[in-house]
PDB file of C-alpha atoms in Angstrom:
ATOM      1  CA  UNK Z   1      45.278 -23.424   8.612  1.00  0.00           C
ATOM      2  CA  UNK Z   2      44.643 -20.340  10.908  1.00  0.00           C
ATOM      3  CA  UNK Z   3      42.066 -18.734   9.131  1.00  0.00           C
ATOM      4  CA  UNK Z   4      39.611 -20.255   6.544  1.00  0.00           C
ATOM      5  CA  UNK Z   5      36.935 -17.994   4.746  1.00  0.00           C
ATOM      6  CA  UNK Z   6      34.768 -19.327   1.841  1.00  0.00           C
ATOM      7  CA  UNK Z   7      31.709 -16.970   0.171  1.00  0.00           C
ATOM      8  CA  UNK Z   8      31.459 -14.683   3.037  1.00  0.00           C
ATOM      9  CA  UNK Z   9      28.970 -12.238   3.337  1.00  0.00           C
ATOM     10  CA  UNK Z  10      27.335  -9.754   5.308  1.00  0.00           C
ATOM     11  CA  UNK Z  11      24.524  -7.405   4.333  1.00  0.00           C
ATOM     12  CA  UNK Z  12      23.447  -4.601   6.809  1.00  0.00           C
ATOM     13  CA  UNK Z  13      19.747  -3.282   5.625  1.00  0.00           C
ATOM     14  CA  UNK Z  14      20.314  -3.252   1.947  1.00  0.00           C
ATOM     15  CA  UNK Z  15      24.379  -2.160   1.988  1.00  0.00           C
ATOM     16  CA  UNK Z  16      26.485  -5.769   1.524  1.00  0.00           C
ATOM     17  CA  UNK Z  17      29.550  -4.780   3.710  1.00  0.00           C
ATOM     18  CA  UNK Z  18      31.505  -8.457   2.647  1.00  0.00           C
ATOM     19  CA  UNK Z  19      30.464  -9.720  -0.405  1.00  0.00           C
ATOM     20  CA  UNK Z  20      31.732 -13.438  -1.468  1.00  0.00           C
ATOM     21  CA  UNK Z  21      34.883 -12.978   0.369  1.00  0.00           C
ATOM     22  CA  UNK Z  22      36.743 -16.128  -0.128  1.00  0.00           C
ATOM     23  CA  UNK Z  23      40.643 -16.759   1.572  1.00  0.00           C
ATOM     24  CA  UNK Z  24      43.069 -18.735   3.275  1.00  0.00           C
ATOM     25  CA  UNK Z  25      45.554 -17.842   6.042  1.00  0.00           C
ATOM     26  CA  UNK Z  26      48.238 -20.311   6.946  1.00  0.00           C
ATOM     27  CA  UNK Z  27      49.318 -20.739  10.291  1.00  0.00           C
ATOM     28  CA  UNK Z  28      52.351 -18.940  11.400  1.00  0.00           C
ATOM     29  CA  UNK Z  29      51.635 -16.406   8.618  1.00  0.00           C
ATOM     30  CA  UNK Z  30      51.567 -12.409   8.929  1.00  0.00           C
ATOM     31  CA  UNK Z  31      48.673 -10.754   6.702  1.00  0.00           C
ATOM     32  CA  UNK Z  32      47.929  -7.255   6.069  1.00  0.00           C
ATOM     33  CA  UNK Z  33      44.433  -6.893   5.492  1.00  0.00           C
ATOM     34  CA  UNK Z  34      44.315  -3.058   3.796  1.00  0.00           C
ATOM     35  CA  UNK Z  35      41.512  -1.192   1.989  1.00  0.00           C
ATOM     36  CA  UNK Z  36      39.550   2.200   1.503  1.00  0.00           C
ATOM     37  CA  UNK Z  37      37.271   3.171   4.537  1.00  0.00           C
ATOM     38  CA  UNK Z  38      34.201   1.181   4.282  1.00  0.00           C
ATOM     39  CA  UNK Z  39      35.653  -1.503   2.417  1.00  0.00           C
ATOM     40  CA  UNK Z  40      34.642  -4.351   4.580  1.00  0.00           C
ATOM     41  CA  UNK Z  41      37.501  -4.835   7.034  1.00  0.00           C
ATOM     42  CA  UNK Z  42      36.353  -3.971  10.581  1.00  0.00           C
ATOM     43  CA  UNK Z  43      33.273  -6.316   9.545  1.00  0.00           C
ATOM     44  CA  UNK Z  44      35.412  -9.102   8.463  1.00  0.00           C
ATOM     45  CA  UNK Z  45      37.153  -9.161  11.245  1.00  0.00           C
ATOM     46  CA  UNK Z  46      34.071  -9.381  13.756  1.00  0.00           C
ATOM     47  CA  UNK Z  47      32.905 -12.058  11.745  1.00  0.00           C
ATOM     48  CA  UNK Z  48      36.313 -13.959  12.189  1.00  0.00           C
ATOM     49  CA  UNK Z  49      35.953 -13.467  15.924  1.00  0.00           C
ATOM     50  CA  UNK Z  50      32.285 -14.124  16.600  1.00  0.00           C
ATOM     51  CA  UNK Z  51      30.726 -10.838  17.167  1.00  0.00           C
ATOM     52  CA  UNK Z  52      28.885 -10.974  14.020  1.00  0.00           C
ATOM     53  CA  UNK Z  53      26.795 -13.563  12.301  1.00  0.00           C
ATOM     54  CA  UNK Z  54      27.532 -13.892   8.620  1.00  0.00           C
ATOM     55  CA  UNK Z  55      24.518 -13.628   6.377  1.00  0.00           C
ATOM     56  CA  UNK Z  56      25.984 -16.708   3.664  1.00  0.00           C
ATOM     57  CA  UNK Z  57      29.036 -18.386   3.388  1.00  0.00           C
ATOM     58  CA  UNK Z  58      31.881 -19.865   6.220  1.00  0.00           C
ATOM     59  CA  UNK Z  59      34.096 -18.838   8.094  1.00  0.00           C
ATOM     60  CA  UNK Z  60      36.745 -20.960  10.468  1.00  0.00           C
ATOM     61  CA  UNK Z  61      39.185 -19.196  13.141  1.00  0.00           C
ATOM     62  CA  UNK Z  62      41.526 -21.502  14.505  1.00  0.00           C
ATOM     63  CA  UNK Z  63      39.699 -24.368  12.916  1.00  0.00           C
ATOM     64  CA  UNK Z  64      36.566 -23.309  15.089  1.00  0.00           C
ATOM     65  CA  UNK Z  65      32.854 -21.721  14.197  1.00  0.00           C
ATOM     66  CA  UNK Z  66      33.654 -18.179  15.899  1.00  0.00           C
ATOM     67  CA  UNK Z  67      30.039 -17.847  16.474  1.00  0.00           C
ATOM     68  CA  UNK Z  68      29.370 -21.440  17.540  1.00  0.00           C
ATOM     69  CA  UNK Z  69      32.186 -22.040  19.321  1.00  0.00           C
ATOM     70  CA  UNK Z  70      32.769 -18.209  20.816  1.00  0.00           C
ATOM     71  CA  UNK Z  71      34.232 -19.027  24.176  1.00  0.00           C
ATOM     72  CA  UNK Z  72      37.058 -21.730  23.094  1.00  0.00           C
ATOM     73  CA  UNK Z  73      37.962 -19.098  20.120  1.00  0.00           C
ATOM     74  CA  UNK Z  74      38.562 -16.717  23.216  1.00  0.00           C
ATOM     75  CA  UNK Z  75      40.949 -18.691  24.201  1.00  0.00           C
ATOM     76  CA  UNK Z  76      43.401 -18.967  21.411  1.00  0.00           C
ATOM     77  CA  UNK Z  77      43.095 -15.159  19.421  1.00  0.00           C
ATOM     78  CA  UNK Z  78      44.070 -11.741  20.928  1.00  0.00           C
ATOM     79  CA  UNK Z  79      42.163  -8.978  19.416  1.00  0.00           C
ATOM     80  CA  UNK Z  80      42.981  -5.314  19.243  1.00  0.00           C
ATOM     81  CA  UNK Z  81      40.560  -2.671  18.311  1.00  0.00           C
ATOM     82  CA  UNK Z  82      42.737   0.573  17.886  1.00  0.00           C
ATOM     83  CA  UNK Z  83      39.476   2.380  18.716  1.00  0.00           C
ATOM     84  CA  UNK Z  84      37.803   0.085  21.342  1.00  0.00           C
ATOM     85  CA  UNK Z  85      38.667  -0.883  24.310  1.00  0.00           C
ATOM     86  CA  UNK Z  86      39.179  -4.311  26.224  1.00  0.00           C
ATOM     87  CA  UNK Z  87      40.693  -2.493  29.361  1.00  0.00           C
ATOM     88  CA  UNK Z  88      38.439  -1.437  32.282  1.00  0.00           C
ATOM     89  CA  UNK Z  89      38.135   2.350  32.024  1.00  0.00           C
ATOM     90  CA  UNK Z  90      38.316   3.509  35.732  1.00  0.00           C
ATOM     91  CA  UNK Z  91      40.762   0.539  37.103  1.00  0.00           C
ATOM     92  CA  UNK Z  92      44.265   0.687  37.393  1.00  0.00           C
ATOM     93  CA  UNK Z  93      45.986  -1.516  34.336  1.00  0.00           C
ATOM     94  CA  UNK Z  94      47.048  -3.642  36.409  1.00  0.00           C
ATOM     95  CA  UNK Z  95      43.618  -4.618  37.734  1.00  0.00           C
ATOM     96  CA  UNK Z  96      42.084  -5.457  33.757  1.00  0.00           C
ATOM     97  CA  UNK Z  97      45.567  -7.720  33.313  1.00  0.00           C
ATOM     98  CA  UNK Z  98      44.119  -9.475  37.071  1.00  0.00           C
ATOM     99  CA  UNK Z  99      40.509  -9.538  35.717  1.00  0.00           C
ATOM    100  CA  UNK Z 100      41.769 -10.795  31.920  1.00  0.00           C
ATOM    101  CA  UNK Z 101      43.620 -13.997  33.737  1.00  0.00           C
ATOM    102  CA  UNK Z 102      40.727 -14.764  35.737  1.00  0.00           C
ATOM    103  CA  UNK Z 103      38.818 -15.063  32.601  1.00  0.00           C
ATOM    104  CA  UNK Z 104      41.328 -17.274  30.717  1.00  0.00           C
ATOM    105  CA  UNK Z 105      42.111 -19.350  33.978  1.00  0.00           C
ATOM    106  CA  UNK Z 106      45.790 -18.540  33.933  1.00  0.00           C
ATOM    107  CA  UNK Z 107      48.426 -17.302  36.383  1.00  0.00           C
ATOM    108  CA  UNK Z 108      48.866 -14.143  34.664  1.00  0.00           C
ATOM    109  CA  UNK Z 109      51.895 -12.719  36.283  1.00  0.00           C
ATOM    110  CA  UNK Z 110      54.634 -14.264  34.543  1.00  0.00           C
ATOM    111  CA  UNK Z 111      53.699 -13.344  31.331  1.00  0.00           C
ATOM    112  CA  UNK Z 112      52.602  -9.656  32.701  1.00  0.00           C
ATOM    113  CA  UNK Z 113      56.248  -9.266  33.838  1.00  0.00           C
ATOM    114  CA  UNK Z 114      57.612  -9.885  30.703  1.00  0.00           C
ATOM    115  CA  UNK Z 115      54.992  -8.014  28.681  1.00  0.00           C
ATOM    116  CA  UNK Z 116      55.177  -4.856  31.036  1.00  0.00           C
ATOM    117  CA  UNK Z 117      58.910  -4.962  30.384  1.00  0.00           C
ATOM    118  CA  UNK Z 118      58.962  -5.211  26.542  1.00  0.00           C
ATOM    119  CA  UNK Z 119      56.301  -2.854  26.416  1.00  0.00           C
ATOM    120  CA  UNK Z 120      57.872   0.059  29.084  1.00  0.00           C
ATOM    121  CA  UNK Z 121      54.126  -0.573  31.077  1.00  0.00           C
ATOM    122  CA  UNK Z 122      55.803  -0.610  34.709  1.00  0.00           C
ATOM    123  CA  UNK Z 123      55.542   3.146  35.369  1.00  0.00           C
ATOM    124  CA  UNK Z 124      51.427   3.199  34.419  1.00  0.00           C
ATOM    125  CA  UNK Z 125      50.695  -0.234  35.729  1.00  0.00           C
ATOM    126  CA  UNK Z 126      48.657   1.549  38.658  1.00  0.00           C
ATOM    127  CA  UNK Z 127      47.267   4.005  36.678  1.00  0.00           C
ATOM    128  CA  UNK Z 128      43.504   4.237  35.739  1.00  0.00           C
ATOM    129  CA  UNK Z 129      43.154   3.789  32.196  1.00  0.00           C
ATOM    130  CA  UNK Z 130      41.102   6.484  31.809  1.00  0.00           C
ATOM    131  CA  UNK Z 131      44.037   8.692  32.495  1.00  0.00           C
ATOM    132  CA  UNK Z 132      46.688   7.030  30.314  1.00  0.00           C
ATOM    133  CA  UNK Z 133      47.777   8.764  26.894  1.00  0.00           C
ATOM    134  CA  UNK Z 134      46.643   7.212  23.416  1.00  0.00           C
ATOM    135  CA  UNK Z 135      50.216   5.776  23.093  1.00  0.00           C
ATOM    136  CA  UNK Z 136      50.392   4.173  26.401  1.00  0.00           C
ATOM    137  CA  UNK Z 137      46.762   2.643  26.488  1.00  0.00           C
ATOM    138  CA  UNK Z 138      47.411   1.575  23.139  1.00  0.00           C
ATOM    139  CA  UNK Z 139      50.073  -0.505  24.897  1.00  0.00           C
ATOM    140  CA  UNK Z 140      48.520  -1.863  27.612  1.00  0.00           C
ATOM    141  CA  UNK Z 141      45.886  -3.000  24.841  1.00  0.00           C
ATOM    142  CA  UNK Z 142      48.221  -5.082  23.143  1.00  0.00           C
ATOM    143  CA  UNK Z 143      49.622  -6.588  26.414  1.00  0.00           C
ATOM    144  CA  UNK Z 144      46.465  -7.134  27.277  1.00  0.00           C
ATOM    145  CA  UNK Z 145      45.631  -9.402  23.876  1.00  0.00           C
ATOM    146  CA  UNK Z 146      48.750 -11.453  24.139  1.00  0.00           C
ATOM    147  CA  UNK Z 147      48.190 -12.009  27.999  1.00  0.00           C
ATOM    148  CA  UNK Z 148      47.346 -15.556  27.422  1.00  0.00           C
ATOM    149  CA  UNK Z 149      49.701 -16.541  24.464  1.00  0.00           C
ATOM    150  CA  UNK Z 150      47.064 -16.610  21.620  1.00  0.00           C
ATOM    151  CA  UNK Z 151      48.014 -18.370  18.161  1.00  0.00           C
ATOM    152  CA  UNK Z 152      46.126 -15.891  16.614  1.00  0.00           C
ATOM    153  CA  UNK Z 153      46.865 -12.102  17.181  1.00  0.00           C
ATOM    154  CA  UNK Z 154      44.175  -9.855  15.010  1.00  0.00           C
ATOM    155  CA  UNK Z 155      44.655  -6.117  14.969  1.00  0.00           C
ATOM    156  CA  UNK Z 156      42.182  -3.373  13.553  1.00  0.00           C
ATOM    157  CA  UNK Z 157      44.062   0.045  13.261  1.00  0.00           C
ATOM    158  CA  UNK Z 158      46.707  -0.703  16.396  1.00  0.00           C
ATOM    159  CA  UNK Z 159      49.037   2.139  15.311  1.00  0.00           C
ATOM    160  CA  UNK Z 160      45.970   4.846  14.997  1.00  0.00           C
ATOM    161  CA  UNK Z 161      46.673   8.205  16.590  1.00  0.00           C
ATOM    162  CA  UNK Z 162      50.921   7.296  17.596  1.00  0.00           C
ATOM    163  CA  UNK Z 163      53.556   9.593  16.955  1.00  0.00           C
ATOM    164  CA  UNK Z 164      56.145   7.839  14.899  1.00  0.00           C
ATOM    165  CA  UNK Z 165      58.258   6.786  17.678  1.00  0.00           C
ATOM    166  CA  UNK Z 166      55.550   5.121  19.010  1.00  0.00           C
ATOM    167  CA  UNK Z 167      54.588   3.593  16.102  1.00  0.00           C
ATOM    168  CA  UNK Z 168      58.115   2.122  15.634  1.00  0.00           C
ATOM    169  CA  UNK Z 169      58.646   0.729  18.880  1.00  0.00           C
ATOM    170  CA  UNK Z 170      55.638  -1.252  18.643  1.00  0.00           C
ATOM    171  CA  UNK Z 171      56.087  -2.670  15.436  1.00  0.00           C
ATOM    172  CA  UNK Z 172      59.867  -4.354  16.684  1.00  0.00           C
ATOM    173  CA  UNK Z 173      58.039  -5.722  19.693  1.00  0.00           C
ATOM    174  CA  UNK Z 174      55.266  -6.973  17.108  1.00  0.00           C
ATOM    175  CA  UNK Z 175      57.730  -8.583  15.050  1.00  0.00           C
ATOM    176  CA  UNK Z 176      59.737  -9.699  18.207  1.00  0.00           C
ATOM    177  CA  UNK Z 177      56.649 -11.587  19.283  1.00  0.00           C
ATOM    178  CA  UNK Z 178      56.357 -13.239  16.459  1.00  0.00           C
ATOM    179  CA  UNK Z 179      59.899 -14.452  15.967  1.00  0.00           C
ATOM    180  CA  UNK Z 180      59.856 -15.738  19.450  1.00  0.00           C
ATOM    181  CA  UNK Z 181      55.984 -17.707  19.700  1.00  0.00           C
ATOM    182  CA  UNK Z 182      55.389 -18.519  16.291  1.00  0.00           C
ATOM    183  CA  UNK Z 183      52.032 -16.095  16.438  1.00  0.00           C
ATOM    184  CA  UNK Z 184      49.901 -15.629  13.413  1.00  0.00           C
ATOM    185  CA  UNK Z 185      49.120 -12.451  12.804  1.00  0.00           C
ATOM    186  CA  UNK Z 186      46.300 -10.519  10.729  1.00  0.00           C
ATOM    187  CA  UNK Z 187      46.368  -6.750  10.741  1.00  0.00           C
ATOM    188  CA  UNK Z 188      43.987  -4.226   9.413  1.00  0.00           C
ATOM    189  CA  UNK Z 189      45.375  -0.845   8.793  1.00  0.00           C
ATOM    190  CA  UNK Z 190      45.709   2.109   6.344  1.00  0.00           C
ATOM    191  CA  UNK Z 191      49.323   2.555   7.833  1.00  0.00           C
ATOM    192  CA  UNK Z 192      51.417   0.974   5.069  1.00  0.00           C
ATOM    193  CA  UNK Z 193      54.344   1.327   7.401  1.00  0.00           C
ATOM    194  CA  UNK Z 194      52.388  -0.954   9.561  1.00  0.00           C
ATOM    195  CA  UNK Z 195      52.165  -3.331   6.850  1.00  0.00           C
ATOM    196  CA  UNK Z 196      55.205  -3.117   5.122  1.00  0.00           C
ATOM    197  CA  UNK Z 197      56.544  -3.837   8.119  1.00  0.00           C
ATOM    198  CA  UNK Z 198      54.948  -6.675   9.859  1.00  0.00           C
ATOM    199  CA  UNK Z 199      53.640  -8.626   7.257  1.00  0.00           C
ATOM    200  CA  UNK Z 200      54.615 -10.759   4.501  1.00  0.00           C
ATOM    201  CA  UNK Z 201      51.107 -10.917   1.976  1.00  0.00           C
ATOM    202  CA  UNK Z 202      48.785  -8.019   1.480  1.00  0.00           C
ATOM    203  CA  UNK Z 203      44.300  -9.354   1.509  1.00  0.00           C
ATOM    204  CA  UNK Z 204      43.556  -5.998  -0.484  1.00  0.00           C
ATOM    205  CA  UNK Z 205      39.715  -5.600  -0.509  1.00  0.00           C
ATOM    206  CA  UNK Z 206      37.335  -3.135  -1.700  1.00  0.00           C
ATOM    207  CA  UNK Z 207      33.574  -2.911  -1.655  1.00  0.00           C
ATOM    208  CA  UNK Z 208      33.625  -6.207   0.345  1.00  0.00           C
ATOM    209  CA  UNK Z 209      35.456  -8.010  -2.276  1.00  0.00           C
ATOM    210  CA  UNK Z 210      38.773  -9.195  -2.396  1.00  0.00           C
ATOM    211  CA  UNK Z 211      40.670  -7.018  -4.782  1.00  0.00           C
ATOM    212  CA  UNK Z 212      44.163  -8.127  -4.679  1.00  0.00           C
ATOM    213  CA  UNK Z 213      46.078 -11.214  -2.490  1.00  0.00           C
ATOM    214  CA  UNK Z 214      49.787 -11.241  -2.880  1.00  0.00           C
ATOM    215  CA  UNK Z 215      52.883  -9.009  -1.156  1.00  0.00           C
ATOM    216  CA  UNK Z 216      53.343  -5.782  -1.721  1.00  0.00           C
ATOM    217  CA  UNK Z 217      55.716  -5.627  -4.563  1.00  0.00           C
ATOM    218  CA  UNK Z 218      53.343  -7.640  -6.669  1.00  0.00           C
ATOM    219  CA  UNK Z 219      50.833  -5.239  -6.088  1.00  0.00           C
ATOM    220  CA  UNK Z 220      52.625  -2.477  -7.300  1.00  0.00           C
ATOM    221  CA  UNK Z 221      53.792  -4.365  -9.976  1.00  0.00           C
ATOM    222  CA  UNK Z 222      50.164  -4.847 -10.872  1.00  0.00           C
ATOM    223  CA  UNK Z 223      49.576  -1.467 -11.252  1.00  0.00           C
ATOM    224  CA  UNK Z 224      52.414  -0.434 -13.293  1.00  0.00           C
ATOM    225  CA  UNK Z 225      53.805   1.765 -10.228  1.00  0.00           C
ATOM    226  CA  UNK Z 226      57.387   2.989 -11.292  1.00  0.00           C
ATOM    227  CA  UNK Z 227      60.754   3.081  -9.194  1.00  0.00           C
ATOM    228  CA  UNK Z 228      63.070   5.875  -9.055  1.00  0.00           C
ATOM    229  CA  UNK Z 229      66.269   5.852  -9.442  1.00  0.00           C
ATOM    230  CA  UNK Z 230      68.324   8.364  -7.889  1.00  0.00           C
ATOM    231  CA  UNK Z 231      72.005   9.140  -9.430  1.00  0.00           C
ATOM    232  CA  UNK Z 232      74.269  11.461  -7.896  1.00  0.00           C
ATOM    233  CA  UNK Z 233      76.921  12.241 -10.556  1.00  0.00           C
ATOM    234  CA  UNK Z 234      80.293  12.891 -10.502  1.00  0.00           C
ATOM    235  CA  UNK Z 235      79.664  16.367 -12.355  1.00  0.00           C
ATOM    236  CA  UNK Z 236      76.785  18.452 -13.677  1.00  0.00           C
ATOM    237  CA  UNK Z 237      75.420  17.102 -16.146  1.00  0.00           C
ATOM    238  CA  UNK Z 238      72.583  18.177 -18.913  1.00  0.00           C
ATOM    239  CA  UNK Z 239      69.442  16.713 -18.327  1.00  0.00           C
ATOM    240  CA  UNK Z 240      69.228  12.280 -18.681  1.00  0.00           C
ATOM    241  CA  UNK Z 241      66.190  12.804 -20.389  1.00  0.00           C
ATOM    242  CA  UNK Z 242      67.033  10.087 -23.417  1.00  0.00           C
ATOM    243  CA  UNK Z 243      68.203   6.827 -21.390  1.00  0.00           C
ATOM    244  CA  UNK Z 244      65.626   4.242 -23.061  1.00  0.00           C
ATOM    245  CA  UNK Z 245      63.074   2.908 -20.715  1.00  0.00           C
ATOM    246  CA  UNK Z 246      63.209   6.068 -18.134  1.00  0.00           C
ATOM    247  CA  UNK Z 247      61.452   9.217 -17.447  1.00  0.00           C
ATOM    248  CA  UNK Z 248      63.561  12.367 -16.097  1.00  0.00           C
ATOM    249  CA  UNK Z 249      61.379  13.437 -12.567  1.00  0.00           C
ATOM    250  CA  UNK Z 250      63.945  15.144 -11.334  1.00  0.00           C
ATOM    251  CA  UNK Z 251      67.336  17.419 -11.949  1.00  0.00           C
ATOM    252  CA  UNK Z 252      68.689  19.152  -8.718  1.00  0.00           C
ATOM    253  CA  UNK Z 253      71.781  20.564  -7.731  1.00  0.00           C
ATOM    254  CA  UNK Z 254      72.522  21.972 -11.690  1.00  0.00           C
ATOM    255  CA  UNK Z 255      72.899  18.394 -12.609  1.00  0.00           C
ATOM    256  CA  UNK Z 256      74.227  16.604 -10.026  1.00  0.00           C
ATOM    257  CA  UNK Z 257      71.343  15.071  -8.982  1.00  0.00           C
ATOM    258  CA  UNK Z 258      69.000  13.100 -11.354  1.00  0.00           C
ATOM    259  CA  UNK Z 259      66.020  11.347 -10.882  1.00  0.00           C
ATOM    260  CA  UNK Z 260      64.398   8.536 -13.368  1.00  0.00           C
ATOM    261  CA  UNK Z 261      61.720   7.076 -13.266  1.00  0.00           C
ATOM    262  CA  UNK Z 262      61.144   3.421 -14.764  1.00  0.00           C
ATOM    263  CA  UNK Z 263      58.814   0.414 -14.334  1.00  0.00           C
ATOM    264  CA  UNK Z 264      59.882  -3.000 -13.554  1.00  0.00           C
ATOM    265  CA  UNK Z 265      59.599  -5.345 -16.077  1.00  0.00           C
ATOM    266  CA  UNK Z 266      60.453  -2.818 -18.827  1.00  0.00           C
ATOM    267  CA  UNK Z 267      64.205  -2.579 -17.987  1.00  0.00           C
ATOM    268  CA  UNK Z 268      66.634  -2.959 -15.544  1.00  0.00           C
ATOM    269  CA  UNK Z 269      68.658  -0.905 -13.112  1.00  0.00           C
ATOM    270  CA  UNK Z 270      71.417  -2.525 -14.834  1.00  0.00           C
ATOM    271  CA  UNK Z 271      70.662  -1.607 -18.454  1.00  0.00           C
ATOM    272  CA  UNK Z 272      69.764   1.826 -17.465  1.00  0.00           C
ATOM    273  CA  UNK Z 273      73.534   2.512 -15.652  1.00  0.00           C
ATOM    274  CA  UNK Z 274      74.827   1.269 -18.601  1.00  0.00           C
ATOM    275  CA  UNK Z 275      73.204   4.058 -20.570  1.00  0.00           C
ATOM    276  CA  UNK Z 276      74.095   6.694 -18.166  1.00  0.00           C
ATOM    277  CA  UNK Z 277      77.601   6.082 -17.386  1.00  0.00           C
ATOM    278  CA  UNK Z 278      77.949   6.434 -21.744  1.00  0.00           C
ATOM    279  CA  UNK Z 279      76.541  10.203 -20.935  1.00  0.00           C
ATOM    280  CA  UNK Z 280      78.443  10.765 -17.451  1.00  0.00           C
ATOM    281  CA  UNK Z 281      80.322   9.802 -14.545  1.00  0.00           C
ATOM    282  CA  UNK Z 282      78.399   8.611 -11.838  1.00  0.00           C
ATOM    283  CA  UNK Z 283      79.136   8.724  -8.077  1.00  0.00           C
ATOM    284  CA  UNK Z 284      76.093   6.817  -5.945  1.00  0.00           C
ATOM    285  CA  UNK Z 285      72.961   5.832  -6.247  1.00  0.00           C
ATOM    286  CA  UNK Z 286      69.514   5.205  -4.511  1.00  0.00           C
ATOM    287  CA  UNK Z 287      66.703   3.291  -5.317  1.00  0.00           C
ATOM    288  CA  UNK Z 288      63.587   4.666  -3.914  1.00  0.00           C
ATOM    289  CA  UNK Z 289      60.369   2.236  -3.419  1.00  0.00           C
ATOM    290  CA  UNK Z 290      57.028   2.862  -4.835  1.00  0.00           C
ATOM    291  CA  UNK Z 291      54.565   5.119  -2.372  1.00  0.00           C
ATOM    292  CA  UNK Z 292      52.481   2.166  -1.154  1.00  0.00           C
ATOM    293  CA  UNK Z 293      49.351   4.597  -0.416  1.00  0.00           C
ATOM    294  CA  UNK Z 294      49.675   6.175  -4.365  1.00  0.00           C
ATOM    295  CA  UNK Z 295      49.733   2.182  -5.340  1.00  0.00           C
ATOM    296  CA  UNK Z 296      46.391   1.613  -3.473  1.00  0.00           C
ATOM    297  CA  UNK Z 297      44.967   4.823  -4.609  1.00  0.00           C
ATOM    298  CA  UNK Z 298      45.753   4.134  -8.206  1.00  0.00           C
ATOM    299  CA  UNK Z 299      44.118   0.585  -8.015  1.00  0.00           C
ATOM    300  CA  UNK Z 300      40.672   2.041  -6.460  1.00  0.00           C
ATOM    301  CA  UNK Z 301      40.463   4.579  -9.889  1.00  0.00           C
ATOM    302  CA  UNK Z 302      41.205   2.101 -12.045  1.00  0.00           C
TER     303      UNK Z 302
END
């Protein structure tokens, strides 16, 4: 087991920021760890690395005490705090990488060569951090957490403030990573692109409670969230407004294009074809996924 967290809690003055939070992470596993602002997250996560003292309950990080045992935990986890830094502000990059193996006892140059090549850090290297962009020093952050090889790699908001290419290119090398070492992973975002992703089971919690554990698809499910099924006829058509468990969303094109909404569970793509190709000739199709974010936000106001 990577992770094991029974009856957490944390109270700060009279606001409980974790309340009973109670999970298992296996290792070798990927978790997204998603929930409103303020739902407990960034405090979870300095309790699973030792910067916090839990007020009740347990918590194990690599089967160790993160507060008891701080310094061997060190060791074996990379941390990245999209909005904090572990880099030395007014050194060149390369100098924190120096200063990081120093700390964990390592050569550090083998594994900086291969990191500064995956991650396109070569040109910057000699840079001061202070004057990289957001998308490079969020880099050189993440090189910097898997400097030493950690089992555990735990990510608060890694993606925050990266234009899309950015975003993308990290993720592969995330998932690259992982293929190659066998690296657990646990990553707190609101980026459901992130998540979707990267992981394979969603830790949904909110007001410091665990809401939801399970993928993705079984959380929408939980919801009710529909699919939509895109049809691209052969001809116009009038309106599909009468194929049994559907709901029209969409005509475009003066009929050539139809959209229907249905839920999983009440019918299948199958069954609903079958209706439509009675009424017209179809062409293609898409299915189109449920919005991930409108899933979340329909769980919090229920």
């Amino acid at each position: 087991m990577i992770i094991e967290v029974s009856g957490l809690r944390r109270l700060f003055k009279k606001v409980v920021a974790v309340d009973g939070l109670t999970f298992a992470i296996e290792r070798g596993s990927a978790v997204g760890y998603i929930g409103a602002n303020g739902a407990g997250k960034s405090t979870t996560i300095k309790m699973l690395t030792g910067i916090l003292r839990p007020s009740a309950g347990t918590v194990l990080t690599c089967g160790l005490e993160p507060l008891r045992q701080r310094r061997r935990l060190a060791r074996r986890i990379g941390v990245v705090f999209g909005q904090r830094s572990q880099l030395w502000w007014d050194l060149p990059l390369r100098d924190s990488y120096r200063a990081l193996g120093a700390i964990h006892r390592l050569d550090h140059r083998p594994r900086l060569a291969e990191l500064a090549e995956r991650l396109d850090l070569a040109s910057f290297l000699d840079t001061p951090v202070r004057q990289l962009s957001l998308g490079q020093r969020i880099r050189g952050e993440v090189a910097a957490a898997l400097l030493h090889s950690p089992e555990l790699l735990i990510l608060d908001e890694p993606t925050i403030g990266l234009d899309v290419l950015s975003k993308e290119r990290l993720r592969a090398f995330l998932a690259e990573q992982r293929t190659a070492f066998g690296t657990s992973l646990l990553l707190a975002t609101h980026d459901m692109g992130d998540v979707r992703r990267l992981t394979e089971r969603v830790l949904l919690v909110d007001h410091g409670r665990l809401a939801f554990d399970g993928t993705l698809d079984g959380l929408a499910r939980q919801v009710g969230a529909e699919r939509i099924l895109v049809l691209d006829l052969a001809e116009p058509a009038r309106p599909l407004s009468e194929i049994p468990g559907t709901r029209l969303v969409g005509v475009e094109a003066g009929g050539l294009r139809q959209r229907l909404s249905f839920a999983p569970g009440t019918t299948t793509v199958a069954a609903i074809l079958s209706a439509v190709t009675e009424r017209a000739q179809l062409h293609d199709l898409t299915i189109e996924e449920p919005d991930i974010e409108g899933v979340i936000r329909q769980l919090y106001s229920a």
